[in-house]
Every structure is written in C-alpha cells, then in structure tokens.
C-alpha cells in the first residue's frame, strides 16, 4: 500500500534525514527514479503536478506508482504537487493518491487558511495527508509567476498549521523553481528555518531544491543547450537545511536536465538508431545518476 507523506516524513524526522520527492511525467522518468531508490533502499515520494496529469493522464500516473510499489516493495507515496484546482484535488483523493498539496501561497493569509482547511477536511476523510504552503518562492510555479521571494514568517507558520491542520508545510527560505535560482552565491536562510522548526511541529518541505550540477551543465552546454546562467542550490546548503529540519526535498529541474542531456547526446552522436527504446535509455541512465547523488545528499539511503 502507498504510504502518506506524513508517515514518510515523520520517520525521516525521527532519524535525521529527508525524503526525496521527484516529479514524474512519464514511464521513463518513473522507472529511472524507482530503479535507483530501490537499489539504494531509499523511501521516495513520486509527485505529479497538474501539468503532469494533463500530459500523462491521472490514471496512468497512479498505475505507474502503484505498480512500482507492488514490484519493488519500497516505501512510496504518490503526491499531488502544487494542487490548485479543486476538481483535480478531489479526483486525486478519490482515485488513489496518498498525499495532496494545496498551494495557496499566493493568496491572502486568510484565503490560504480557508482553502487549505477545505482540502484537509476532504483528504483526512480518506486517510490522505495534506501539504500546505506559506511564503512565496520567486520564479514560475505552473500558472503562477512571482518576481520576488516572500520568506515564511515563523509566527505565521505556527498560526497557519494550527488553523488548517495540515500534515506537512512547504516554506520559503530562498529557493526558487527552475534552473535559474541565484545570480550570486547559493544561500538559504537557515536561521529562519531553525526558528520555524522550533515553533512548528509539522514536518517541513523544501521546494525548488534542484542543484543544477556543474558537470551536467557543462555537458549540456556541449550539446548546444543555452543554459549558461543556470545555477541551483548547492549540496552544502541542502545538507544544512536537512540538518535544520527539512524532511522532504523537491526535485524536478535536475531530472529534466539529466533527461535532456541523455537524449541530446545520444541523438547528436548517433545517426543509425531510431528505436525509441534505444533513444530513451541514455536519458534514463542520466536520471539514475542524478537520483543517486540526491539520495546520498539527503541521507535517505539504507532506510528500510
Ligand atoms: O514546481 C513545479 C514543478 O517543477 C512542476 O512543474 O508544472 O511544469 O510540471 P510543471
Ligand atoms: P526544482 O525546479 O528546483 O526542481 O523544484 C521542483 C519543485 O519544487 C517541485 O514542486
Ligand atoms: Zn514546488
């Protein structure tokens, strides 16, 4: 049976590591993530955005996650990432997700509380855990764009968790979505995180945590991809965040970069093959490398 995020994150909190949450959009990404997590004995969260659901179909994504759990016996959650559409949220709860996020981070505080609480009421009836978000990450989240960060206020975080009853909470401490996170040094507000952790019992989540590994960036530049200014969160900052209490770390961009590199490199060097299975294999191999490195940074290997 799929586990809830709350269950996985509580275990992680007790043992001092973080659970990786990877965004999945298709069979190849899912298989590469699961192969690696299973090989390394790491619990894992597979998360799908509303965009992923539009692309792949909700029932297909549910089947992928349930089959992965069935075949690998791995502590696994299927989570809706950045849920905003109540029809989608209701359907996820009904059809078999084990966790959903309601992202009301761009709303007024009282509207965020009201809507998050509504999702909590729906989800808890089915034993599904809910992730809320307070504070705004700069960058692009699905349909929402924000130029500036609004860091999470520790007192407001306490009030939010008490008023909504959310199981887990995403906070803003300096990360952003996508490949362009910093123009200067990669630095997170760890002091603020520690203050939030002191005031809030709810397990905490870090979005926008891709690292844009330097080596991968160089290789991608070599294939002609224009990502010269891309910069992610350093492994060192992620380790500090986990030590200070983050128990779920979201990664999508690094998987996209790895997949694209595998594909571009293979096609560039190969003028014979046209079998999609051969073309996709290097893309999956590159994803496996990223997943393995991330699991090591989060300390989630050998946990079951
Ligand atoms: O936080 C957003 C994730 O990277 C998902 O992105 O909405 O383009 O699937 P997406
Ligand atoms: P990245 O863009 O840093 O991979 O963040 C992904 C994320 O937060 C998904 O919710
Ligand atoms: Zn996110």
Short mmCIF file of C-alpha atoms and ligand atoms in Angstrom, two decimals:
data_model
loop_
_atom_site.label_atom_id
_atom_site.label_comp_id
_atom_site.label_asym_id
_atom_site.label_seq_id
_atom_site.Cartn_x
_atom_site.Cartn_y
_atom_site.Cartn_z
CA UNK A 1 0.00 0.00 0.00
CA UNK A 2 1.17 3.54 -0.75
CA UNK A 3 2.40 5.48 2.28
CA UNK A 4 1.40 9.05 3.12
CA UNK A 5 3.95 11.86 3.04
CA UNK A 6 3.27 12.38 6.73
CA UNK A 7 4.29 8.80 7.51
CA UNK A 8 7.49 9.03 5.43
CA UNK A 9 8.44 12.46 6.77
CA UNK A 10 7.80 11.52 10.42
CA UNK A 11 10.20 8.57 10.02
CA UNK A 12 12.74 10.84 8.36
CA UNK A 13 12.40 13.40 11.16
CA UNK A 14 12.98 10.76 13.82
CA UNK A 15 16.13 9.56 12.07
CA UNK A 16 17.53 12.86 10.78
CA UNK A 17 17.29 12.56 7.01
CA UNK A 18 15.00 13.90 4.26
CA UNK A 19 12.80 12.01 1.78
CA UNK A 20 13.45 12.90 -1.87
CA UNK A 21 10.36 13.96 -3.82
CA UNK A 22 10.84 13.62 -7.56
CA UNK A 23 8.42 14.98 -10.17
CA UNK A 24 7.32 12.30 -12.61
CA UNK A 25 5.71 12.86 -16.01
CA UNK A 26 6.15 9.59 -17.88
CA UNK A 27 7.19 5.93 -17.73
CA UNK A 28 10.89 6.57 -18.32
CA UNK A 29 11.32 9.12 -15.51
CA UNK A 30 9.32 6.96 -13.10
CA UNK A 31 11.30 3.81 -13.87
CA UNK A 32 14.65 5.56 -13.52
CA UNK A 33 13.64 7.07 -10.16
CA UNK A 34 12.25 3.81 -8.80
CA UNK A 35 15.18 1.67 -10.01
CA UNK A 36 17.63 3.89 -8.17
CA UNK A 37 15.58 4.38 -4.99
CA UNK A 38 15.01 0.64 -4.80
CA UNK A 39 18.68 -0.18 -5.41
CA UNK A 40 19.71 2.28 -2.68
CA UNK A 41 16.90 1.31 -0.29
CA UNK A 42 15.59 4.85 -0.09
CA UNK A 43 11.96 5.73 0.59
CA UNK A 44 10.71 8.04 -2.14
CA UNK A 45 7.87 10.41 -3.00
CA UNK A 46 6.66 10.41 -6.60
CA UNK A 47 4.89 13.68 -7.24
CA UNK A 48 2.87 14.88 -10.18
CA UNK A 49 1.97 18.48 -10.98
CA UNK A 50 -1.39 19.31 -12.54
CA UNK A 51 0.62 19.78 -15.76
CA UNK A 52 1.97 16.23 -15.47
CA UNK A 53 -1.58 14.95 -15.03
CA UNK A 54 -2.70 16.84 -18.15
CA UNK A 55 0.26 15.39 -20.07
CA UNK A 56 0.23 11.76 -18.95
CA UNK A 57 -3.28 11.16 -17.58
CA UNK A 58 -4.06 10.72 -13.88
CA UNK A 59 -4.93 7.03 -14.10
CA UNK A 60 -1.70 6.26 -15.96
CA UNK A 61 0.37 8.02 -13.29
CA UNK A 62 -1.49 6.22 -10.49
CA UNK A 63 -0.84 2.88 -12.21
CA UNK A 64 2.85 3.67 -12.59
CA UNK A 65 3.18 4.47 -8.88
CA UNK A 66 1.11 1.52 -7.66
CA UNK A 67 2.93 -0.96 -9.89
CA UNK A 68 6.28 0.44 -8.76
CA UNK A 69 5.27 -0.11 -5.15
CA UNK A 70 3.96 -3.57 -5.91
CA UNK A 71 7.03 -4.74 -7.79
CA UNK A 72 9.67 -3.18 -5.55
CA UNK A 73 8.16 -3.17 -2.04
CA UNK A 74 9.56 0.29 -1.49
CA UNK A 75 8.13 2.85 1.00
CA UNK A 76 6.49 5.10 -1.57
CA UNK A 77 3.99 7.94 -1.69
CA UNK A 78 2.11 9.33 -4.69
CA UNK A 79 1.64 13.05 -4.13
CA UNK A 80 -0.11 15.88 -5.99
CA UNK A 81 2.39 18.74 -6.32
CA UNK A 82 1.13 22.36 -6.26
CA UNK A 83 -2.56 21.42 -6.40
CA UNK A 84 -4.84 24.38 -7.06
CA UNK A 85 -7.79 23.05 -9.00
CA UNK A 86 -10.36 21.57 -6.62
CA UNK A 87 -11.68 19.20 -9.30
CA UNK A 88 -8.18 17.74 -9.76
CA UNK A 89 -7.61 17.57 -5.98
CA UNK A 90 -10.92 15.76 -5.42
CA UNK A 91 -10.12 13.29 -8.20
CA UNK A 92 -6.63 12.56 -6.78
CA UNK A 93 -8.18 11.86 -3.38
CA UNK A 94 -10.84 9.64 -4.90
CA UNK A 95 -8.64 7.66 -7.29
CA UNK A 96 -5.71 6.71 -5.08
CA UNK A 97 -3.11 9.40 -4.36
CA UNK A 98 -1.73 9.04 -0.84
CA UNK A 99 -0.96 12.73 -0.39
CA UNK A 100 -2.02 16.05 -1.93
CA UNK A 101 -0.65 19.57 -1.78
CA UNK A 102 -2.82 22.63 -1.76
CA UNK A 103 -0.79 25.62 -2.91
CA UNK A 104 -2.45 28.75 -1.63
CA UNK A 105 0.86 30.53 -1.15
CA UNK A 106 -0.09 33.39 -3.47
CA UNK A 107 -3.39 34.02 -1.68
CA UNK A 108 -4.09 36.34 1.24
CA UNK A 109 -3.32 34.52 4.50
CA UNK A 110 -6.99 34.08 5.44
CA UNK A 111 -7.90 32.69 2.00
CA UNK A 112 -4.92 30.33 2.08
CA UNK A 113 -6.12 29.10 5.52
CA UNK A 114 -9.72 28.71 4.34
CA UNK A 115 -8.89 26.77 1.18
CA UNK A 116 -6.16 24.63 2.73
CA UNK A 117 -8.55 23.67 5.53
CA UNK A 118 -11.14 22.65 2.95
CA UNK A 119 -8.60 20.28 1.34
CA UNK A 120 -7.57 18.94 4.75
CA UNK A 121 -11.21 18.07 5.50
CA UNK A 122 -11.62 16.26 2.17
CA UNK A 123 -8.31 14.37 2.38
CA UNK A 124 -8.42 13.33 6.02
CA UNK A 125 -11.72 11.51 5.48
CA UNK A 126 -9.71 9.14 3.26
CA UNK A 127 -6.54 8.99 5.40
CA UNK A 128 -4.60 11.10 2.88
CA UNK A 129 -2.07 13.64 4.10
CA UNK A 130 -2.01 17.29 3.01
CA UNK A 131 0.93 19.62 2.33
CA UNK A 132 0.24 23.34 2.64
CA UNK A 133 2.48 26.22 1.59
CA UNK A 134 3.21 29.51 3.27
CA UNK A 135 5.61 32.07 1.81
CA UNK A 136 6.31 32.69 -1.87
CA UNK A 137 9.13 31.26 -3.97
CA UNK A 138 10.33 33.53 -6.77
CA UNK A 139 10.08 32.00 -10.24
CA UNK A 140 7.38 30.08 -12.02
CA UNK A 141 5.04 27.58 -10.40
CA UNK A 142 2.77 26.13 -13.04
CA UNK A 143 0.31 29.00 -13.66
CA UNK A 144 1.75 31.37 -11.11
CA UNK A 145 4.65 33.77 -11.62
CA UNK A 146 6.34 35.73 -8.89
CA UNK A 147 9.28 38.12 -9.22
CA UNK A 148 10.10 38.29 -5.52
CA UNK A 149 10.52 35.86 -2.66
CA UNK A 150 8.34 36.33 0.41
CA UNK A 151 10.12 34.36 3.11
CA UNK A 152 7.93 32.41 5.55
CA UNK A 153 7.31 34.15 8.86
CA UNK A 154 7.80 31.69 11.79
CA UNK A 155 4.85 33.00 13.87
CA UNK A 156 2.55 32.99 10.87
CA UNK A 157 3.68 29.42 10.10
CA UNK A 158 2.63 28.34 13.58
CA UNK A 159 -0.76 30.06 13.22
CA UNK A 160 -1.21 28.51 9.75
CA UNK A 161 -0.55 24.94 10.88
CA UNK A 162 -2.81 25.29 13.92
CA UNK A 163 -5.68 26.84 11.94
CA UNK A 164 -5.54 24.46 8.97
CA UNK A 165 -4.47 21.14 10.50
CA UNK A 166 -2.09 20.50 7.56
CA UNK A 167 0.16 17.45 7.93
CA UNK A 168 3.25 18.97 6.31
CA UNK A 169 4.28 22.51 5.41
CA UNK A 170 6.27 23.95 2.50
CA UNK A 171 8.21 27.06 3.44
CA UNK A 172 10.13 29.76 1.56
CA UNK A 173 13.74 30.26 2.70
CA UNK A 174 15.46 31.38 -0.51
CA UNK A 175 14.99 28.65 -3.11
CA UNK A 176 13.01 29.10 -6.31
CA UNK A 177 11.67 26.85 -9.05
CA UNK A 178 13.53 26.19 -12.29
CA UNK A 179 17.17 26.32 -13.39
CA UNK A 180 17.93 29.98 -12.59
CA UNK A 181 17.83 30.24 -8.81
CA UNK A 182 20.75 32.50 -7.95
CA UNK A 183 22.79 35.12 -9.78
CA UNK A 184 25.38 35.19 -6.97
CA UNK A 185 26.10 32.82 -4.12
CA UNK A 186 23.67 29.94 -3.43
CA UNK A 187 22.49 30.71 0.08
CA UNK A 188 19.44 29.72 2.13
CA UNK A 189 18.01 31.39 5.24
CA UNK A 190 18.87 28.56 7.65
CA UNK A 191 18.38 30.80 10.69
CA UNK A 192 14.76 31.36 9.69
CA UNK A 193 14.31 27.64 9.07
CA UNK A 194 15.54 26.88 12.59
CA UNK A 195 13.07 29.41 14.04
CA UNK A 196 10.21 27.86 12.08
CA UNK A 197 11.27 24.38 13.16
CA UNK A 198 11.22 25.49 16.81
CA UNK A 199 7.68 26.90 16.59
CA UNK A 200 6.04 24.35 14.28
CA UNK A 201 5.59 20.64 14.99
CA UNK A 202 4.55 19.92 11.40
CA UNK A 203 7.24 18.28 9.17
CA UNK A 204 8.73 20.81 6.75
CA UNK A 205 9.20 20.75 2.96
CA UNK A 206 11.73 22.48 0.70
CA UNK A 207 10.59 23.23 -2.86
CA UNK A 208 12.87 24.38 -5.64
CA UNK A 209 15.78 22.29 -4.39
CA UNK A 210 17.45 21.23 -7.64
CA UNK A 211 21.23 21.61 -7.69
CA UNK A 212 21.86 22.14 -11.43
CA UNK A 213 25.09 20.12 -11.08
CA UNK A 214 28.05 21.94 -12.66
CA UNK A 215 29.26 18.82 -14.52
CA UNK A 216 25.83 18.23 -16.06
CA UNK A 217 25.54 21.90 -17.01
CA UNK A 218 28.91 21.76 -18.79
CA UNK A 219 27.90 18.62 -20.69
CA UNK A 220 24.60 20.23 -21.69
CA UNK A 221 26.38 23.35 -22.91
CA UNK A 222 28.48 20.98 -25.02
CA UNK A 223 25.32 19.70 -26.72
CA UNK A 224 24.31 23.27 -27.59
CA UNK A 225 21.66 23.86 -24.89
CA UNK A 226 21.59 27.51 -23.90
CA UNK A 227 21.75 27.38 -20.08
CA UNK A 228 24.89 29.40 -19.38
CA UNK A 229 23.37 31.36 -16.49
CA UNK A 230 21.69 28.39 -14.75
CA UNK A 231 22.51 27.95 -11.07
CA UNK A 232 20.96 25.68 -8.45
CA UNK A 233 21.14 25.12 -4.70
CA UNK A 234 24.49 23.71 -3.56
CA UNK A 235 24.65 20.30 -1.88
CA UNK A 236 26.15 22.01 1.13
CA UNK A 237 23.08 24.27 1.61
CA UNK A 238 20.76 21.29 1.16
CA UNK A 239 22.67 19.35 3.83
CA UNK A 240 22.34 22.32 6.21
CA UNK A 241 18.60 22.53 5.52
CA UNK A 242 18.12 18.81 6.24
CA UNK A 243 20.12 19.11 9.45
CA UNK A 244 17.91 22.04 10.49
CA UNK A 245 14.68 20.09 10.00
CA UNK A 246 13.63 19.80 6.33
CA UNK A 247 12.21 16.30 5.75
CA UNK A 248 11.00 16.48 2.13
CA UNK A 249 13.10 17.90 -0.71
CA UNK A 250 11.52 18.56 -4.13
CA UNK A 251 13.47 17.92 -7.32
CA UNK A 252 12.25 18.36 -10.86
CA UNK A 253 14.66 20.59 -12.81
CA UNK A 254 17.67 18.28 -12.29
CA UNK A 255 15.67 15.37 -13.74
CA UNK A 256 14.69 17.48 -16.73
CA UNK A 257 18.31 18.48 -17.32
CA UNK A 258 19.55 14.89 -16.98
CA UNK A 259 16.86 13.53 -19.32
CA UNK A 260 17.56 16.21 -21.91
CA UNK A 261 21.30 15.63 -21.77
CA UNK A 262 20.93 11.86 -22.28
CA UNK A 263 18.65 12.47 -25.25
CA UNK A 264 20.63 15.27 -26.89
CA UNK A 265 23.95 13.50 -26.51
CA UNK A 266 22.68 10.21 -27.92
CA UNK A 267 20.98 11.81 -30.90
CA UNK A 268 23.95 14.05 -31.63
CA UNK A 269 26.33 11.08 -31.73
CA UNK A 270 24.09 8.52 -33.36
CA UNK A 271 22.85 8.56 -36.93
CA UNK A 272 21.68 4.95 -37.12
CA UNK A 273 19.16 4.26 -34.34
CA UNK A 274 15.51 5.22 -34.50
CA UNK A 275 14.10 2.82 -31.91
CA UNK A 276 12.57 4.98 -29.09
CA UNK A 277 13.67 2.39 -26.52
CA UNK A 278 17.29 2.89 -27.51
CA UNK A 279 16.99 6.65 -27.65
CA UNK A 280 15.35 6.85 -24.20
CA UNK A 281 17.80 4.51 -22.45
CA UNK A 282 20.65 7.06 -22.07
CA UNK A 283 18.11 9.62 -20.80
CA UNK A 284 17.06 7.15 -18.08
CA UNK A 285 20.69 6.39 -17.24
CA UNK A 286 21.38 10.10 -16.73
CA UNK A 287 18.34 10.43 -14.45
CA UNK A 288 19.59 7.50 -12.38
CA UNK A 289 22.88 9.32 -11.76
CA UNK A 290 21.08 12.45 -10.52
CA UNK A 291 18.72 10.44 -8.29
CA UNK A 292 21.61 8.52 -6.75
CA UNK A 293 23.54 11.70 -5.96
CA UNK A 294 20.48 13.38 -4.42
CA UNK A 295 19.66 10.37 -2.22
CA UNK A 296 23.22 10.46 -0.86
CA UNK A 297 22.98 14.19 -0.06
CA UNK A 298 19.66 13.71 1.75
CA UNK A 299 20.92 10.65 3.65
CA UNK A 300 17.84 8.61 2.72
CA UNK A 301 19.75 5.50 1.55
CA UNK A 302 19.63 2.22 3.52
CA UNK A 303 16.49 3.31 5.40
CA UNK A 304 14.30 0.23 5.01
O1 LIG B 1 7.14 23.10 -9.04
C1 LIG B 1 6.86 22.78 -10.18
C2 LIG B 1 7.37 21.53 -10.78
O2 LIG B 1 8.66 21.69 -11.29
C3 LIG B 1 6.41 21.02 -11.82
O3 LIG B 1 6.48 21.77 -13.00
O4 LIG B 1 4.09 22.32 -13.51
O5 LIG B 1 5.86 22.32 -15.32
O6 LIG B 1 5.06 20.17 -14.32
P1 LIG B 1 5.30 21.65 -14.11
P1 LIG B 2 13.12 22.48 -8.92
O1 LIG B 2 12.64 23.34 -10.02
O2 LIG B 2 14.24 23.14 -8.15
O3 LIG B 2 13.49 21.12 -9.35
O4 LIG B 2 11.92 22.34 -7.86
C1 LIG B 2 10.90 21.40 -8.04
C2 LIG B 2 9.74 21.61 -7.14
O5 LIG B 2 9.78 22.33 -6.16
C3 LIG B 2 8.52 20.88 -7.46
O6 LIG B 2 7.46 21.21 -6.61
ZN1 LIG B 3 7.46 23.25 -5.98
#
